[in-house]
Short mmCIF file of C-alpha atoms in Angstrom, two decimals:
data_model
loop_
_atom_site.label_atom_id
_atom_site.label_comp_id
_atom_site.label_asym_id
_atom_site.label_seq_id
_atom_site.Cartn_x
_atom_site.Cartn_y
_atom_site.Cartn_z
CA MET N 1 14.91 -11.08 4.17
CA ALA N 2 16.88 -11.01 7.29
CA LYS N 3 20.22 -10.49 5.38
CA ILE N 4 18.94 -7.72 3.16
CA ALA N 5 17.73 -5.66 6.21
CA THR N 6 20.94 -6.32 8.07
CA SER N 7 22.68 -5.04 5.19
CA PHE N 8 20.56 -2.02 4.93
CA VAL N 9 20.99 -0.97 8.36
CA ASN N 10 24.65 -1.15 8.02
CA ARG N 11 24.98 0.19 4.63
CA TYR N 12 22.67 3.49 5.71
CA LYS N 13 23.60 3.13 9.55
CA LEU N 14 20.02 3.16 10.71
CA THR N 15 19.05 3.91 14.16
CA PRO N 16 16.43 3.92 16.63
CA GLN N 17 17.10 7.84 15.86
CA THR N 18 16.73 8.08 12.35
CA SER N 19 13.52 10.23 11.62
CA LEU N 20 10.68 8.30 9.68
CA PRO N 21 10.96 10.81 6.82
CA GLN N 22 14.43 9.85 6.29
CA LEU N 23 13.36 6.43 6.38
CA SER N 24 10.75 7.04 3.86
CA THR N 25 13.43 7.92 1.66
CA TYR N 26 14.81 4.06 1.34
CA VAL N 27 11.10 2.58 0.65
CA GLU N 28 11.62 1.87 -3.11
CA GLU N 29 14.82 0.64 -3.19
CA LEU N 30 14.26 -1.70 -0.25
CA ASP N 31 11.30 -3.09 -1.93
CA ASN N 32 13.17 -3.68 -5.19
CA GLU N 33 15.65 -5.42 -3.15
CA LEU N 34 13.11 -7.66 -1.62
CA SER N 35 10.75 -8.29 -4.33
CA ASP N 36 13.93 -8.65 -7.03
CA GLY N 37 13.19 -11.89 -9.10
CA LYS N 38 10.74 -13.36 -6.66
CA SER N 39 7.08 -14.53 -6.72
CA LYS N 40 4.21 -12.38 -4.92
CA GLU N 41 4.41 -14.81 -2.24
CA GLN N 42 8.22 -14.92 -2.00
CA ALA N 43 8.32 -11.22 -1.88
CA ARG N 44 5.74 -11.08 0.95
CA LYS N 45 7.72 -13.61 3.05
CA ALA N 46 10.66 -11.29 2.42
CA ARG N 47 8.88 -8.35 3.56
CA ASP N 48 7.50 -9.92 6.65
CA GLN N 49 10.88 -11.18 7.60
CA ALA N 50 12.90 -8.24 6.90
CA LYS N 51 10.38 -6.12 9.06
CA ARG N 52 10.96 -8.77 11.81
CA ARG N 53 14.84 -8.39 11.70
CA PHE N 54 14.47 -4.69 11.66
CA GLN N 55 12.68 -4.80 14.85
CA GLU N 56 15.38 -7.35 16.14
CA LEU N 57 18.01 -4.93 15.03
CA GLY N 58 16.53 -1.99 17.08
CA LEU N 59 14.17 -0.13 14.97
CA SER N 60 10.44 0.61 16.27
CA LYS N 61 7.86 -0.95 14.89
CA GLU N 62 6.85 2.60 13.34
CA GLN N 63 9.94 2.61 11.66
CA ALA N 64 10.11 -0.95 10.50
CA ASP N 65 6.54 -0.27 9.08
CA THR N 66 7.78 3.00 7.51
CA LEU N 67 10.42 1.10 5.67
CA ILE N 68 8.42 -1.54 4.57
CA PRO N 69 5.06 -0.25 4.23
CA ILE N 70 1.83 -2.76 3.57
CA ARG N 71 0.99 -1.39 0.52
CA ALA N 72 3.94 -1.47 -2.09
CA PRO N 73 5.45 1.42 -3.43
CA GLY N 74 3.66 3.10 -6.10
CA ARG N 75 0.59 1.55 -5.86
CA HIS N 76 -1.25 4.44 -4.42
CA VAL N 77 -2.86 7.02 -6.48
CA GLU N 78 -3.25 10.18 -4.47
CA GLU N 79 -5.98 11.72 -6.46
CA ARG N 80 -8.45 9.15 -6.03
CA VAL N 81 -10.59 9.24 -2.96
CA PRO N 82 -10.55 6.12 -0.58
CA ILE N 83 -13.73 3.68 -0.67
CA LYS N 84 -13.99 4.22 3.12
CA ILE N 85 -14.57 7.83 2.51
CA ILE N 86 -17.04 7.20 -0.68
CA ALA N 87 -18.82 4.90 1.96
CA GLN N 88 -18.86 7.24 4.66
CA TYR N 89 -20.53 10.04 2.67
CA ILE N 90 -23.12 7.65 1.03
CA ILE N 91 -24.20 6.69 4.65
CA LYS N 92 -23.90 10.28 5.95
CA ASN N 93 -25.95 11.70 3.03
CA ASP N 94 -28.69 8.71 2.89
CA LEU N 95 -28.08 8.46 -0.98
CA SER N 96 -30.82 6.69 -3.23
CA PRO N 97 -29.70 3.65 -5.01
CA GLU N 98 -29.57 5.61 -8.23
CA GLU N 99 -26.76 8.31 -6.73
CA ILE N 100 -24.89 4.97 -5.84
CA ASN N 101 -25.34 3.57 -8.87
CA GLY N 102 -23.85 7.06 -10.19
CA ILE N 103 -20.78 6.95 -7.99
CA ALA N 104 -19.92 3.57 -9.15
CA TYR N 105 -20.21 4.26 -12.54
CA ASP N 106 -17.82 7.02 -12.20
CA LEU N 107 -15.53 4.90 -10.24
CA ALA N 108 -15.52 2.20 -12.79
CA SER N 109 -15.19 4.86 -15.50
CA SER N 110 -12.20 6.47 -13.85
CA ALA N 111 -10.71 2.69 -13.44
CA PRO N 112 -6.64 2.95 -14.04
CA THR N 113 -6.87 -0.75 -15.56
CA THR N 114 -9.25 -2.48 -17.97
CA VAL N 115 -9.92 -4.89 -15.30
CA ALA N 116 -10.93 -2.53 -12.93
CA GLY N 117 -12.96 -1.00 -15.62
CA ASN N 118 -14.98 -4.06 -16.87
CA SER N 119 -18.02 -3.02 -14.38
CA ARG N 120 -18.36 0.21 -16.08
CA ASN N 121 -21.01 -1.48 -18.44
CA GLU N 122 -22.96 -2.24 -15.35
CA ASN N 123 -25.33 0.41 -14.39
CA THR N 124 -26.98 -1.85 -11.35
CA LEU N 125 -25.73 -2.63 -7.87
CA TYR N 126 -26.55 -5.77 -6.30
CA TYR N 127 -27.81 -5.92 -2.62
#
């Protein structure tokens, strides 16, 4: 929300000269303030409003994106390979359907949640 963004800029004396690494140290705290006690939709709207307000207060789009990333903090699992890279690997190496199924099974087996891992019993990709 605009009020939270304004108080954040004043509290930490953020300026257009504030470095991106320094801004990234505030991401989790800001996310907590913007989402505290709100539904997912309300939190999304609050993040959008705050991002606009940061830009109105003189921060660049890149700085606002650093403070309020698209992906919520703590949601990215570093050791997992992004799907885009896996897809490029499959296309580049012209893998067979069996090899693709093996990759899919491995991904499902390593899923962090039971919902994401429900496909682990499926050994067939549908085209």
